[in-house]
Structure formats: structure tokens, C-alpha cells
mmCIF file of C-alpha atoms in Angstrom:
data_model
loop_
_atom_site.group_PDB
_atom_site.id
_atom_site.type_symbol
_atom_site.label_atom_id
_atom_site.label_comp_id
_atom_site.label_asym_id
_atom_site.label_seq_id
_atom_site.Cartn_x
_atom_site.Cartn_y
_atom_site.Cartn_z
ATOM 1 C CA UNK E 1 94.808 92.623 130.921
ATOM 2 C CA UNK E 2 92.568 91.281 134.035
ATOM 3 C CA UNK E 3 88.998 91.301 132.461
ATOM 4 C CA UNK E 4 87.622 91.705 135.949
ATOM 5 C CA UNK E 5 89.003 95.489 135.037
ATOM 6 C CA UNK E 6 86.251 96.459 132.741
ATOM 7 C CA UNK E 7 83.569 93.634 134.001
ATOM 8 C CA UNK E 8 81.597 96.116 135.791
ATOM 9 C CA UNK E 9 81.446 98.067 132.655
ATOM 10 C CA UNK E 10 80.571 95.034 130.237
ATOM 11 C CA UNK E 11 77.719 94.699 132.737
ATOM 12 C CA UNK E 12 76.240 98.059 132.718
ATOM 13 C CA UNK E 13 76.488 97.886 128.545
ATOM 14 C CA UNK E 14 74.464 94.786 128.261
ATOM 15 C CA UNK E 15 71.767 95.954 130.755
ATOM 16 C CA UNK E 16 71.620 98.669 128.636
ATOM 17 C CA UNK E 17 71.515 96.670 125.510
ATOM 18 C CA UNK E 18 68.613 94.372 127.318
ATOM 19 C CA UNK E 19 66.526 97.605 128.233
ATOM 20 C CA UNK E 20 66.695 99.318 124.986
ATOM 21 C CA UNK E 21 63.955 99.362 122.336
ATOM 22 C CA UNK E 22 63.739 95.745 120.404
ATOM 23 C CA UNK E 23 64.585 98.054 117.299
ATOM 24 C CA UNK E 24 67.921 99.839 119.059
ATOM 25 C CA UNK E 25 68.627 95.878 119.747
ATOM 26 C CA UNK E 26 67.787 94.555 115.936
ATOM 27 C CA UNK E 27 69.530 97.572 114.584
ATOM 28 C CA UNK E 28 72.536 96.957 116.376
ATOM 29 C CA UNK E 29 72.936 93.110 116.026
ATOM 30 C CA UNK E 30 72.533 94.133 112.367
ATOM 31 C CA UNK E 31 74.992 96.711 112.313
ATOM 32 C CA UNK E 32 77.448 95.243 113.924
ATOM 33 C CA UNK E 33 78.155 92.700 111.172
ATOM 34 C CA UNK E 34 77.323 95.168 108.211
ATOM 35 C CA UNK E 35 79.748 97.541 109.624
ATOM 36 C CA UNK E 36 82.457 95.604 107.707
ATOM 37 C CA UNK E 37 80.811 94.963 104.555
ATOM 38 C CA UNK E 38 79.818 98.863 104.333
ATOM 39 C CA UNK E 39 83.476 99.323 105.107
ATOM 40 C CA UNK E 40 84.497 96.783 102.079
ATOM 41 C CA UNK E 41 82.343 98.992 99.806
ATOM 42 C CA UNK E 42 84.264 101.877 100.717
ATOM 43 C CA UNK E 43 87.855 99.842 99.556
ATOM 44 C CA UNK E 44 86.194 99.453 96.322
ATOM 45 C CA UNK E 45 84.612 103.227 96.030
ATOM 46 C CA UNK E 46 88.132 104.630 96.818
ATOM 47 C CA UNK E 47 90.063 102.708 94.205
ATOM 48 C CA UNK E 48 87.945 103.118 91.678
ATOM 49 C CA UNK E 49 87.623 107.018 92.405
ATOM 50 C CA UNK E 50 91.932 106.843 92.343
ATOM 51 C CA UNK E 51 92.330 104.667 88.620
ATOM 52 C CA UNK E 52 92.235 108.592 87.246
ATOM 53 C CA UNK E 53 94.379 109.877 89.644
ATOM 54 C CA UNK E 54 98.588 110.027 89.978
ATOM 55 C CA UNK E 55 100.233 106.620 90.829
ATOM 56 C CA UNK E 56 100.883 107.574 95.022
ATOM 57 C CA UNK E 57 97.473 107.943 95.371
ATOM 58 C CA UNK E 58 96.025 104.814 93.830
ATOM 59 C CA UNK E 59 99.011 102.821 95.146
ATOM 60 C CA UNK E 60 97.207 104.612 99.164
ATOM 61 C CA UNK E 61 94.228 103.349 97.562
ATOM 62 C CA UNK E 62 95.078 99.549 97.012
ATOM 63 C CA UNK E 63 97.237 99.081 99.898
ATOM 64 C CA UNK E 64 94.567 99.793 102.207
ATOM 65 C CA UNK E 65 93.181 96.541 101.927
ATOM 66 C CA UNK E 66 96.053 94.825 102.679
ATOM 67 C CA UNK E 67 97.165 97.079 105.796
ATOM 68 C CA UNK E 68 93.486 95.890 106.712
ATOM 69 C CA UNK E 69 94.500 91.968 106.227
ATOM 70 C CA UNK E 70 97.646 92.335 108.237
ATOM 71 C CA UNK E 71 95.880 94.162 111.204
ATOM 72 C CA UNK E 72 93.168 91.289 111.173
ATOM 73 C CA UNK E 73 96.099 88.480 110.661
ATOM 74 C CA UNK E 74 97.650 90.505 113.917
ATOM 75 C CA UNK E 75 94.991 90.412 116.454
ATOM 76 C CA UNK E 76 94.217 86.498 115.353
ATOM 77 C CA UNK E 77 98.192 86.065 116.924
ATOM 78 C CA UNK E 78 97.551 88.131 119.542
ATOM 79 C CA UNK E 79 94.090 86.035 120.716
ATOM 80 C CA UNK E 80 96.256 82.988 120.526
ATOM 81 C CA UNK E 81 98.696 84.369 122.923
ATOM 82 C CA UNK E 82 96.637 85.526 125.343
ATOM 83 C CA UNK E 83 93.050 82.908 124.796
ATOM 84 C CA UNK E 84 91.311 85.339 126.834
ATOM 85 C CA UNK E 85 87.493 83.769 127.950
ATOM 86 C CA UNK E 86 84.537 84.963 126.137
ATOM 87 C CA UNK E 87 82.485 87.642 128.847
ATOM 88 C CA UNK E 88 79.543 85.891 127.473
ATOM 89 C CA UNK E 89 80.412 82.975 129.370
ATOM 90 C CA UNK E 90 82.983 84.730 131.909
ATOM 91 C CA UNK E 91 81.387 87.215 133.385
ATOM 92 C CA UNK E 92 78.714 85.947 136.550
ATOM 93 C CA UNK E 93 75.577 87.859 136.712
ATOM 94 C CA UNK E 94 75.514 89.601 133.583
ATOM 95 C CA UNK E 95 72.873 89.555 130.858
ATOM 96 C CA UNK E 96 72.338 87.200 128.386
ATOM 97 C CA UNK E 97 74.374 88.234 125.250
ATOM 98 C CA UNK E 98 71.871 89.351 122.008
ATOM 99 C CA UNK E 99 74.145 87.704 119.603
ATOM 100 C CA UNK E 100 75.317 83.766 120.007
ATOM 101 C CA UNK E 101 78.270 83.209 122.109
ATOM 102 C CA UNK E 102 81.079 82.325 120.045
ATOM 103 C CA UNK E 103 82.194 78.499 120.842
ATOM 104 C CA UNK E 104 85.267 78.022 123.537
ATOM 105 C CA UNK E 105 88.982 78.574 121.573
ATOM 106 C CA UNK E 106 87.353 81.758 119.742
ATOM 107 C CA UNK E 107 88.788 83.889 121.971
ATOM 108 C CA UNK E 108 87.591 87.626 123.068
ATOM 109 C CA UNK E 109 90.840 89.491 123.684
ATOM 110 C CA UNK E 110 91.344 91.701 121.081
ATOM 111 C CA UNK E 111 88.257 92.085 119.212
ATOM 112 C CA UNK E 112 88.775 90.950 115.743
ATOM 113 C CA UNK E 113 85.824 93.460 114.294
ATOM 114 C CA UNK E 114 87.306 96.439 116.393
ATOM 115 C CA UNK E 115 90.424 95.816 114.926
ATOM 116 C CA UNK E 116 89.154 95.662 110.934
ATOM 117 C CA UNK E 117 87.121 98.626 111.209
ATOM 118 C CA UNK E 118 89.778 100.453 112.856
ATOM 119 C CA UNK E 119 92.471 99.480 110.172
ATOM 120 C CA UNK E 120 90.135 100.019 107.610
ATOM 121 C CA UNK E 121 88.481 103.445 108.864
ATOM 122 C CA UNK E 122 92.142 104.542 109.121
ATOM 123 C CA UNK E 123 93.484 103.338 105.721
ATOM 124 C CA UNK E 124 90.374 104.778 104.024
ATOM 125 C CA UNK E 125 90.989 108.031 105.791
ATOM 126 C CA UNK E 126 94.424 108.355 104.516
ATOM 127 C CA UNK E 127 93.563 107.633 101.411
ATOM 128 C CA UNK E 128 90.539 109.793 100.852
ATOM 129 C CA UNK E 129 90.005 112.196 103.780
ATOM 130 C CA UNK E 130 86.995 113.881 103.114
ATOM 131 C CA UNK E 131 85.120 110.529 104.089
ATOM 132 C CA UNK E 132 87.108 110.319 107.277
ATOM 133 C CA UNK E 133 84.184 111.535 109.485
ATOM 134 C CA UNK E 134 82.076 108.462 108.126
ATOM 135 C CA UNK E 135 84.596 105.801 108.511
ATOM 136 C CA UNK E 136 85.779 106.969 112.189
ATOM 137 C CA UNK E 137 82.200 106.652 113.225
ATOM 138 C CA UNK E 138 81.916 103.651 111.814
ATOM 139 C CA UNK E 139 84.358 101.956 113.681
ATOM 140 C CA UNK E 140 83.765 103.460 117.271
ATOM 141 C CA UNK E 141 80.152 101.807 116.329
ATOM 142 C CA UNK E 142 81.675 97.901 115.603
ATOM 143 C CA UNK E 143 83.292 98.544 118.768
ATOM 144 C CA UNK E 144 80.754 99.535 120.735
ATOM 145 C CA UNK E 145 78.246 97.175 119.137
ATOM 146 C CA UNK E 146 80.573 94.084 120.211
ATOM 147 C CA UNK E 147 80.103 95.035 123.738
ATOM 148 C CA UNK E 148 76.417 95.703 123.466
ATOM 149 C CA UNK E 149 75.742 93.022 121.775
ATOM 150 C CA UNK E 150 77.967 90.957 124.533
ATOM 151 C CA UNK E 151 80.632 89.455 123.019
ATOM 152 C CA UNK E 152 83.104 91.127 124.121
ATOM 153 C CA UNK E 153 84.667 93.163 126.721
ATOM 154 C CA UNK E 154 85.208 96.895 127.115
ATOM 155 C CA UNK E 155 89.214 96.784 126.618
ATOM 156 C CA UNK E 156 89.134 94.120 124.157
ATOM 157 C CA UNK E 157 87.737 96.785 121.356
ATOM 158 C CA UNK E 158 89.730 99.454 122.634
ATOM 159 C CA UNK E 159 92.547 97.507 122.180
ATOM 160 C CA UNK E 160 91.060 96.138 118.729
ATOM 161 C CA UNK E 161 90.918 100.259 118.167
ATOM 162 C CA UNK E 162 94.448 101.134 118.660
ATOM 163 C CA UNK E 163 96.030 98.154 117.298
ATOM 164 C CA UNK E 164 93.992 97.908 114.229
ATOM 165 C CA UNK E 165 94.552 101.573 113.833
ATOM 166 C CA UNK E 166 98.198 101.778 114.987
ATOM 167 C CA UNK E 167 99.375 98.546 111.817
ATOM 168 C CA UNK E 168 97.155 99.779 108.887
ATOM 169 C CA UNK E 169 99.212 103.409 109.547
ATOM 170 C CA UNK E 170 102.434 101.743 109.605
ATOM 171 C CA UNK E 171 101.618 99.138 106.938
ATOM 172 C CA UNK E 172 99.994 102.299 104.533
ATOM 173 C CA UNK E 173 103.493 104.543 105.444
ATOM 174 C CA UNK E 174 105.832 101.283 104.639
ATOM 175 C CA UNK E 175 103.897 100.199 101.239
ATOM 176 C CA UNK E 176 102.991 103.086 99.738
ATOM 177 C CA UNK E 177 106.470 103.617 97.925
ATOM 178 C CA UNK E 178 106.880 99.986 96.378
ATOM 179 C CA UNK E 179 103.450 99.855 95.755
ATOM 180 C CA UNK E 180 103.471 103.363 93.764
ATOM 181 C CA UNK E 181 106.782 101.241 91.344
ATOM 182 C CA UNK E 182 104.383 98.854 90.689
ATOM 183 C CA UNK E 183 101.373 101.071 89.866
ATOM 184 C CA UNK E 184 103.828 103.164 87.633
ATOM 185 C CA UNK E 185 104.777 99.948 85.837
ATOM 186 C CA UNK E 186 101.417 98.045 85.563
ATOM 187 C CA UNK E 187 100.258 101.538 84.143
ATOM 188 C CA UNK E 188 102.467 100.999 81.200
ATOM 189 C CA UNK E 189 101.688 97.521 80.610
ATOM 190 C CA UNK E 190 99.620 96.418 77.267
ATOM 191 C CA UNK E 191 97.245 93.420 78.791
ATOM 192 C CA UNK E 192 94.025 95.183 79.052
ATOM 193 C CA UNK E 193 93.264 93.816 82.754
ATOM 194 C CA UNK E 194 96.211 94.762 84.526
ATOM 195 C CA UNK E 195 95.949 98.356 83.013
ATOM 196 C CA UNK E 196 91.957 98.497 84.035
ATOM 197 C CA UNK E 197 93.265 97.395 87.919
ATOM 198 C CA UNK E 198 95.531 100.009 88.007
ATOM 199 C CA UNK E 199 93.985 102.554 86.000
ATOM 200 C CA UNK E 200 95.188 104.828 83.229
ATOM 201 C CA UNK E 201 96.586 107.642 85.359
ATOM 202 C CA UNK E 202 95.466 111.639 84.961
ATOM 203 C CA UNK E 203 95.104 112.717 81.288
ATOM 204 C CA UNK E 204 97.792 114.919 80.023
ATOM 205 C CA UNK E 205 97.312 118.498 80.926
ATOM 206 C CA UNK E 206 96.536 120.631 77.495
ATOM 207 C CA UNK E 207 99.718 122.666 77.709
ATOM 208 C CA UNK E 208 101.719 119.339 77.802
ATOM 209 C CA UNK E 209 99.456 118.225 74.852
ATOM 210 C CA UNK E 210 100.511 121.592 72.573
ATOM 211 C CA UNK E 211 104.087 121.255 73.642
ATOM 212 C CA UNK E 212 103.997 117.798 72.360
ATOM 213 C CA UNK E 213 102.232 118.306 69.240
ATOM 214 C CA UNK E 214 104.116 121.522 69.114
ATOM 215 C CA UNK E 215 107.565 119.717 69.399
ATOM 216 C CA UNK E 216 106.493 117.355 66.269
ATOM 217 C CA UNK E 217 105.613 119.970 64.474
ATOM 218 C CA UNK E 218 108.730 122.553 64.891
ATOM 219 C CA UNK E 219 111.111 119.380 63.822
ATOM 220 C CA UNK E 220 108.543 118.632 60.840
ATOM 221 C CA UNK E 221 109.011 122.584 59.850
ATOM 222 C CA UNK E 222 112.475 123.584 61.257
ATOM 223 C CA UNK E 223 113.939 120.286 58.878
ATOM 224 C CA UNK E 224 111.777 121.647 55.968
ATOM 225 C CA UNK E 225 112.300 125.085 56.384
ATOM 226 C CA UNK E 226 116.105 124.711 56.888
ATOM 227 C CA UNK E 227 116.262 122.246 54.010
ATOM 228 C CA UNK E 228 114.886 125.556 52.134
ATOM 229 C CA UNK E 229 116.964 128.083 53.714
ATOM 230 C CA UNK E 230 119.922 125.818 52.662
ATOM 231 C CA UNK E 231 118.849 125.504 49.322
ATOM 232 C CA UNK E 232 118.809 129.132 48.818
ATOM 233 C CA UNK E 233 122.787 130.211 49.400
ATOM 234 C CA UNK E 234 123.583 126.566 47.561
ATOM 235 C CA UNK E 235 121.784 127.957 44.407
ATOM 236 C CA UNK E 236 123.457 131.543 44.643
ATOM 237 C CA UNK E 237 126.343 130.493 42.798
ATOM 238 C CA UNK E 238 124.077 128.758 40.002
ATOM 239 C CA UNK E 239 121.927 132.523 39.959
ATOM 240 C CA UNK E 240 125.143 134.630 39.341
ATOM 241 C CA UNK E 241 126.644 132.208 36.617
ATOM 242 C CA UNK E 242 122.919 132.229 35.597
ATOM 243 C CA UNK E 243 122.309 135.792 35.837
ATOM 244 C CA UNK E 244 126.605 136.940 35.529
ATOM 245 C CA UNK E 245 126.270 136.305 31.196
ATOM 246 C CA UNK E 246 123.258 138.296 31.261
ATOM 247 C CA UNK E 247 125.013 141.409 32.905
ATOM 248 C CA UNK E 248 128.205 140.793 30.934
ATOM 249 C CA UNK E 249 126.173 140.885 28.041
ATOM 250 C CA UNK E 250 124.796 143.740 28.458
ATOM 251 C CA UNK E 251 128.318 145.431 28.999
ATOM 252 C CA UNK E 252 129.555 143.727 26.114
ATOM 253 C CA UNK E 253 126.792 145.582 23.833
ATOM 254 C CA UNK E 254 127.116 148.956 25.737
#
């Protein structure tokens, strides 16, 4: 993309940034970086919450890290492809950038931290939805912050936004089945590490519980009580040569 296409708009940003309040400007250059780390958290938060829950939803859980790592690995190939100039250093006329311009051969198009949030707000989101309307925020704001804080242009974070969104999606959709197999089977493993990763699963609902207890118990009594039942028409013939004298004996003296 010709970066003279959004230059005009990287301009008007970082004017902005330069006439905002020193602790808009602090809060952003802050922000912008902590973004990821807050988004990190999140990772862990979700697959701890899912180590109770059924095996698809953990396996969501843990594969949103790595949909995360291949959207990142993805826009590092794409800035090597297209070694797109830094606006910090591109763009004629514009304001100083707040944070340090990255060194020539770090390249600005897409943007790396538009592209992890992204991947990450949308793996998170899949993965545990009612949160979605922090993470989505949370990305639009790296995004926005990489322009204001004037490293990078306009379409290189909306790009970061829709690629970084676009893999973790089809990386979450294409990994969720394998990983779920290997959730299943590290759940039934006996090394106590692998089994704390991946969590023991939901407990056994009660009715399964009785039915299994209940099961035990019916063979335990149906073998015993048959045993008995059997007993009883075995002995029959025992009770009428036992009992048949007695009766004949009492014809015998009638």
C-alpha cells in the first residue's frame, strides 16, 4: 500500500497526540506496551477458568496462544516482504513521534502490536465470550496508540487488525479438534504435571455417580441374591426326602 495514502491522517493523529494533556500522552505511551501484557494475563485467566471444564473448551483455551504466535510469526514475513519505512522517519512535516523511532530494517508495515492484540482479543473471545467487550477494546486501543504514539501508520494497524484477527480464527477453527485428542488423553495420564496443565475435566454429575455406585451394587446383590434364589429349588429335593419320611410316617401309623 502507498503510505502517502494515509500520511495526511498519521499527521493529524500525532498533532493530536502533541496537543493532548502530558497525562493523555504518558497514559498512552504506557498503554500501548501494557496492552499486551494485560492481554497475556487474560491467556492465563481463561485456561485456568477451563482446567474444570469439558476437553473442547480447554483445548479453545490453550490454543489461543498459539493462534496468537502464528499471527505475530505472520506479520514478521509479511514486514520482510514489503520493508515498508518507519512514518517516524518517512513522513516530512509531521510531529516528532512520543515513543523512540524504531532503528532502520524494523519495518512499519503491518504493525506487529495491532496484529497480537487482534489475534489475541479474537482467540480470547472465542474462547470465553463474555470478556469479548474488554478484549475488542483493547485491541482497537494498541492500534490506535501505535499511531498516536507515531510509529506507525494508519493502514499498517488496520491491516495488523484484520490479519491478526483473520489467522488466530482460522488457526483456533483448524486446532481445536487435535488439540481436544490431546486434552482427552493428557487428562487420563498419571504424572501429576501434565494432568494439572490440562486439568481434571467437570466432576461427574450425581446421577452418573448413583448409576455407578448403583451398577456395583445390583451385581454385588443380583450374584448374592441369585446365588440364594438358586439355592432354594436345589434344596427342594433334600426338603421332600427330608420332610417325605415324616408324612409317610404319619400314614404308616394312621
Amino acid at each position: 500500500m502507498d503510505p502517502s495514502v494515509t500520511s495526511g491522517l498519521y499527521r493529524d493523529i500525532t498533532d493530536l497526540a502533541h496537543d493532548s494533556p502530558s497525562w493523555v500522552r504518558h497514559f498512552v505511551e504506557i498503554g500501548t506496551e501494557a496492552v499486551i501484557v494485560i492481554l497475556g494475563v487474560l491467556f492465563l485467566a481463561s485456561w485456568w477458568r477451563r482446567r474444570s471444564a469439558d476437553s473442547r473448551a480447554m483445548a479453545v483455551a490453550v490454543v489461543g496462544p498459539l493462534a496468537t504466535a502464528v499471527a505475530y510469526v505472520g506479520s514478521e514475513l509479511f514486514k520482510s516482504a514489503v520493508q515498508e519505512e518507519r512514518p517516524c522517519r518517512a513522513v516530512a512535516g509531521a510531529a516528532a513521534s512520543l515513543a523512540t523511532c524504531p532503528p532502520v530494517g524494523d519495518w512499519s508495515f503491518p504493525s506487529n502490536h495491532s496484529t497480537i492484540a487482534a489475534a489475541a482479543a479474537v482467540a480470547l473471545a472465542i474462547a470465553w465470550r463474555a470478556i469479548a467487550f474488554l478484549t475488542i477494546p483493547l485491541a482497537l486501543f494498541a492500534a490506535f496508540s501505535r499511531v498516536f504514539v507515531g510509529v506507525h501508520y494508519p493502514h499498517d494497524v488496520a491491516v495488523g487488525l484484520l490479519f491478526g484477527g483473520l489467522v488466530a480464527t482460522l488457526v483456533v477453527l483448524a486446532l481445536t479438534r487435535p488439540a481436544r485428542a490431546l486434552i482427552e488423553t493428557m487428562r487420563t495420564s498419571r504424572t501429576g504435571v501434565v494432568v494439572w496443565f490440562a486439568g481434571r475435566g467437570p466432576a461427574p454429575e450425581p446421577a452418573a455417580q448413583w448409576a455407578s455406585a448403583g451398577s456395583g451394587y445390583g451385581a454385588a446383590y443380583g450374584s448374592g441374591y441369585g446365588s440364594a434364589q438358586g439355592a432354594g429349588p436345589g434344596s427342594e429335593p433334600g426338603q421332600q426326602a427330608q420332610h417325605g419320611p415324616v408324612a409317610g410316617s404319619d400314614r404308616q401309623h394312621r
